[in-house]
Amino acid sequence: MKRILAIVMMLALVLPINARVAQADVVPEGPSALQWGQEVPIVERGSATYVAAGSIVAGVAGLSFGALYFIRKRNGR
Amino acid sequence: MAGDVRSYAVAFLLTLVLEVSAALALGFRKRSELASVIWVNVFSHPLLVYVIWLVASLRSAPLGLAGVSVLEALVALLEWRLLCFALPRQPASRLLVLSLIMNSLSFLTGLFLAVGSYFAGREASLYLNDRARFL
């Protein structure tokens, strides 16, 4: 169960960043054109919204998982 | 933005009412059982809407009925596992039936409302709108 939560929270946080990087026009010739240390403009127009929304979703998921854990403990497990 | 938040809140409340009603109808009447249903929804609903919104935004096109259906099925499985976690004394099969019925009910109601609002020319909620646009 902890694994599910970890995967969900990670996806909620990482998906929007990856998605925007994949969309960004910084790799015109494919992934090999991305040099080590090259600055990738993750924060472009709109991406901050995705990241913020993803963080809120992850936070809410964490809160509700905590509540479910509390219910489980109160039920004697 | 405020309109999106409001329409999301309406969709979420509607889902909660439907799923709690389904749980009551299936005999889940204890406070801990109903609280579990509510918290499971608090977990899964924002996540589902977020993924639908994210995919639709990045593709610049709605996800489509097939995509939404796959996500709903995944949510049903996720909710089942979360219910099993919160209510370990309940048989897993009973919780699976609960999860399937709750999610089918909210999915079909959402689809029905989306089709209705589409033909009425009104804007559906953020979540329902994806289906309405597709249809």
CSV table of C-alpha atoms in Angstrom, one decimal:
chain,number,residue,atom,x,y,z
A,1,MET,CA,0.0,0.0,0.0
A,2,LYS,CA,2.8,2.4,0.8
A,3,ARG,CA,4.3,1.5,-2.6
A,4,ILE,CA,1.0,2.5,-4.3
A,5,LEU,CA,1.0,5.8,-2.4
A,6,ALA,CA,4.6,6.5,-3.3
A,7,ILE,CA,4.0,5.8,-7.0
A,8,VAL,CA,0.9,8.0,-7.1
A,9,MET,CA,2.6,10.9,-5.3
A,10,MET,CA,5.7,10.5,-7.5
A,11,LEU,CA,3.6,10.5,-10.7
A,12,ALA,CA,1.6,13.5,-9.6
A,13,LEU,CA,4.8,15.4,-9.1
A,14,VAL,CA,6.9,14.2,-11.9
A,15,LEU,CA,4.4,13.7,-14.7
A,16,PRO,CA,3.8,17.3,-15.4
A,17,ILE,CA,7.5,18.2,-15.3
A,18,ASN,CA,8.4,15.4,-17.7
A,19,ALA,CA,5.5,16.2,-19.9
A,20,ARG,CA,6.5,19.8,-20.3
A,21,VAL,CA,10.1,18.9,-20.9
A,22,ALA,CA,9.0,16.5,-23.6
A,23,GLN,CA,6.9,19.3,-25.1
A,24,ALA,CA,9.5,22.0,-24.8
A,25,ASP,CA,11.3,22.9,-28.0
A,26,VAL,CA,14.8,22.3,-26.6
A,27,VAL,CA,15.5,19.0,-28.3
A,28,PRO,CA,15.0,19.6,-32.0
A,29,GLU,CA,17.2,16.7,-33.1
A,30,GLY,CA,16.0,14.1,-30.5
A,31,PRO,CA,17.2,13.2,-27.1
A,32,SER,CA,20.8,13.0,-28.1
A,33,ALA,CA,20.9,16.7,-28.7
A,34,LEU,CA,20.4,17.3,-25.0
A,35,GLN,CA,23.9,18.0,-23.6
A,36,TRP,CA,25.0,17.3,-20.1
A,37,GLY,CA,24.5,20.4,-18.0
A,38,GLN,CA,22.3,22.0,-20.6
A,39,GLU,CA,19.7,24.2,-19.1
A,40,VAL,CA,16.2,22.9,-19.8
A,41,PRO,CA,13.5,25.6,-19.4
A,42,ILE,CA,11.1,23.5,-17.4
A,43,VAL,CA,9.2,26.5,-16.1
A,44,GLU,CA,7.6,27.9,-19.1
A,45,ARG,CA,4.1,29.3,-19.6
A,46,GLY,CA,1.6,27.0,-18.2
A,47,SER,CA,4.0,24.4,-16.7
A,48,ALA,CA,3.9,26.1,-13.3
A,49,THR,CA,0.1,25.5,-13.2
A,50,TYR,CA,0.7,21.8,-13.9
A,51,VAL,CA,3.3,21.5,-11.2
A,52,ALA,CA,1.2,23.4,-8.7
A,53,ALA,CA,-1.9,21.3,-9.4
A,54,GLY,CA,0.2,18.1,-9.3
A,55,SER,CA,1.6,19.1,-5.9
A,56,ILE,CA,-1.9,19.9,-4.6
A,57,VAL,CA,-3.1,16.5,-5.8
A,58,ALA,CA,-0.2,14.7,-4.2
A,59,GLY,CA,-0.8,16.6,-0.9
A,60,VAL,CA,-4.5,15.7,-0.9
A,61,ALA,CA,-3.6,12.1,-1.7
A,62,GLY,CA,-1.1,12.1,1.2
A,63,LEU,CA,-3.7,13.6,3.6
A,64,SER,CA,-6.4,11.1,2.6
A,65,PHE,CA,-4.0,8.2,2.9
A,66,GLY,CA,-3.2,9.4,6.4
A,67,ALA,CA,-6.9,9.4,7.2
A,68,LEU,CA,-7.3,5.9,5.9
A,69,TYR,CA,-4.3,4.8,7.9
A,70,PHE,CA,-6.0,6.3,11.0
A,71,ILE,CA,-9.2,4.4,10.2
A,72,ARG,CA,-7.3,1.2,9.8
A,73,LYS,CA,-5.6,1.7,13.2
A,74,ARG,CA,-8.9,2.5,14.9
A,75,ASN,CA,-10.3,-0.7,13.5
A,76,GLY,CA,-7.6,-2.6,15.4
A,77,ARG,CA,-4.9,-3.4,12.8
B,1,MET,CA,-10.1,29.3,-13.2
B,2,ALA,CA,-12.7,30.0,-10.5
B,3,GLY,CA,-15.3,28.5,-12.8
B,4,ASP,CA,-13.2,25.3,-13.2
B,5,VAL,CA,-12.8,25.1,-9.4
B,6,ARG,CA,-16.5,25.5,-8.9
B,7,SER,CA,-17.4,22.9,-11.6
B,8,TYR,CA,-14.8,20.5,-10.1
B,9,ALA,CA,-16.4,21.0,-6.7
B,10,VAL,CA,-19.8,20.2,-8.1
B,11,ALA,CA,-18.5,17.1,-9.8
B,12,PHE,CA,-16.7,16.0,-6.7
B,13,LEU,CA,-19.8,16.5,-4.4
B,14,LEU,CA,-22.0,14.7,-6.9
B,15,THR,CA,-19.5,11.7,-6.9
B,16,LEU,CA,-19.4,11.7,-3.1
B,17,VAL,CA,-23.2,11.7,-2.8
B,18,LEU,CA,-23.6,8.9,-5.4
B,19,GLU,CA,-20.8,6.7,-3.9
B,20,VAL,CA,-21.8,7.1,-0.3
B,21,SER,CA,-25.4,6.3,-1.3
B,22,ALA,CA,-24.2,3.2,-3.1
B,23,ALA,CA,-22.3,2.2,0.0
B,24,LEU,CA,-25.3,2.7,2.2
B,25,ALA,CA,-27.5,0.7,-0.2
B,26,LEU,CA,-24.9,-2.2,-0.1
B,27,GLY,CA,-25.1,-2.3,3.7
B,28,PHE,CA,-22.0,-0.3,4.7
B,29,ARG,CA,-23.5,1.7,7.5
B,30,LYS,CA,-20.8,2.1,10.1
B,31,ARG,CA,-19.1,5.4,10.5
B,32,SER,CA,-15.7,4.0,9.7
B,33,GLU,CA,-17.0,2.4,6.5
B,34,LEU,CA,-18.6,5.6,5.3
B,35,ALA,CA,-15.5,7.6,6.3
B,36,SER,CA,-13.4,5.2,4.3
B,37,VAL,CA,-15.5,5.6,1.2
B,38,ILE,CA,-15.3,9.4,1.6
B,39,TRP,CA,-11.5,9.4,2.1
B,40,VAL,CA,-11.0,6.9,-0.8
B,41,ASN,CA,-12.8,9.4,-3.0
B,42,VAL,CA,-10.8,12.3,-1.7
B,43,PHE,CA,-7.7,10.3,-2.7
B,44,SER,CA,-8.8,9.1,-6.2
B,45,HIS,CA,-11.1,11.8,-7.6
B,46,PRO,CA,-8.6,14.7,-7.7
B,47,LEU,CA,-6.0,12.3,-9.1
B,48,LEU,CA,-8.4,11.1,-11.9
B,49,VAL,CA,-9.5,14.6,-12.9
B,50,TYR,CA,-5.9,15.8,-12.8
B,51,VAL,CA,-4.7,13.0,-15.1
B,52,ILE,CA,-7.7,13.6,-17.5
B,53,TRP,CA,-6.9,17.4,-17.5
B,54,LEU,CA,-3.2,16.9,-17.9
B,55,VAL,CA,-3.5,14.5,-20.8
B,56,ALA,CA,-6.2,16.6,-22.5
B,57,SER,CA,-4.1,19.8,-22.1
B,58,LEU,CA,-0.9,18.2,-23.4
B,59,ARG,CA,-2.7,16.5,-26.4
B,60,SER,CA,-4.8,19.7,-26.9
B,61,ALA,CA,-7.7,17.2,-27.4
B,62,PRO,CA,-10.0,15.4,-25.0
B,63,LEU,CA,-9.0,12.0,-23.8
B,64,GLY,CA,-12.0,10.2,-25.4
B,65,LEU,CA,-14.4,7.7,-24.0
B,66,ALA,CA,-12.0,4.8,-24.2
B,67,GLY,CA,-9.3,6.6,-22.3
B,68,VAL,CA,-11.6,7.8,-19.6
B,69,SER,CA,-13.1,4.3,-19.3
B,70,VAL,CA,-9.6,2.8,-18.8
B,71,LEU,CA,-8.8,5.4,-16.2
B,72,GLU,CA,-12.1,4.7,-14.4
B,73,ALA,CA,-11.3,1.0,-14.3
B,74,LEU,CA,-7.9,1.8,-12.8
B,75,VAL,CA,-9.5,4.0,-10.2
B,76,ALA,CA,-12.0,1.2,-9.3
B,77,LEU,CA,-9.0,-1.1,-8.7
B,78,LEU,CA,-7.1,1.6,-6.7
B,79,GLU,CA,-10.2,2.3,-4.6
B,80,TRP,CA,-10.7,-1.4,-3.9
B,81,ARG,CA,-7.1,-1.7,-2.7
B,82,LEU,CA,-7.5,1.4,-0.5
B,83,LEU,CA,-10.7,0.1,0.9
B,84,CYS,CA,-9.0,-3.2,1.7
B,85,PHE,CA,-6.3,-1.3,3.5
B,86,ALA,CA,-8.7,0.8,5.6
B,87,LEU,CA,-11.1,-1.9,6.3
B,88,PRO,CA,-9.0,-5.1,6.8
B,89,ARG,CA,-11.8,-7.0,8.6
B,90,GLN,CA,-14.1,-6.8,5.5
B,91,PRO,CA,-13.8,-9.5,2.9
B,92,ALA,CA,-11.9,-8.3,-0.1
B,93,SER,CA,-14.5,-9.6,-2.5
B,94,ARG,CA,-17.3,-7.5,-0.8
B,95,LEU,CA,-15.1,-4.4,-1.1
B,96,LEU,CA,-14.4,-5.2,-4.8
B,97,VAL,CA,-18.2,-5.3,-5.5
B,98,LEU,CA,-18.6,-2.1,-3.6
B,99,SER,CA,-15.8,-0.4,-5.5
B,100,LEU,CA,-17.1,-1.6,-8.9
B,101,ILE,CA,-20.7,-0.6,-8.2
B,102,MET,CA,-19.7,2.8,-6.8
B,103,ASN,CA,-17.5,3.6,-9.8
B,104,SER,CA,-19.9,2.3,-12.4
B,105,LEU,CA,-22.7,4.4,-10.9
B,106,SER,CA,-20.7,7.6,-10.9
B,107,PHE,CA,-19.2,6.9,-14.3
B,108,LEU,CA,-22.6,6.2,-15.9
B,109,THR,CA,-24.2,9.2,-14.2
B,110,GLY,CA,-21.4,11.4,-15.4
B,111,LEU,CA,-21.8,10.1,-18.9
B,112,PHE,CA,-25.6,10.6,-18.8
B,113,LEU,CA,-25.2,14.2,-17.5
B,114,ALA,CA,-22.5,14.9,-20.0
B,115,VAL,CA,-24.6,13.8,-22.9
B,116,GLY,CA,-27.6,15.7,-21.5
B,117,SER,CA,-25.6,18.9,-21.0
B,118,TYR,CA,-24.0,18.6,-24.5
B,119,PHE,CA,-27.4,18.4,-26.2
B,120,ALA,CA,-28.8,21.2,-24.0
B,121,GLY,CA,-25.9,23.3,-25.1
B,122,ARG,CA,-24.7,24.0,-21.6
B,123,GLU,CA,-21.3,23.6,-20.2
B,124,ALA,CA,-20.8,20.5,-18.1
B,125,SER,CA,-18.3,20.3,-15.2
B,126,LEU,CA,-14.6,20.1,-15.8
B,127,TYR,CA,-14.6,16.3,-15.4
B,128,LEU,CA,-17.8,15.7,-17.3
B,129,ASN,CA,-16.9,18.1,-20.1
B,130,ASP,CA,-14.2,15.8,-21.4
B,131,ARG,CA,-16.8,13.1,-22.1
B,132,ALA,CA,-19.2,15.7,-23.5
B,133,ARG,CA,-16.7,17.1,-25.9
B,134,PHE,CA,-15.9,13.6,-27.1
B,135,LEU,CA,-19.5,12.7,-27.6
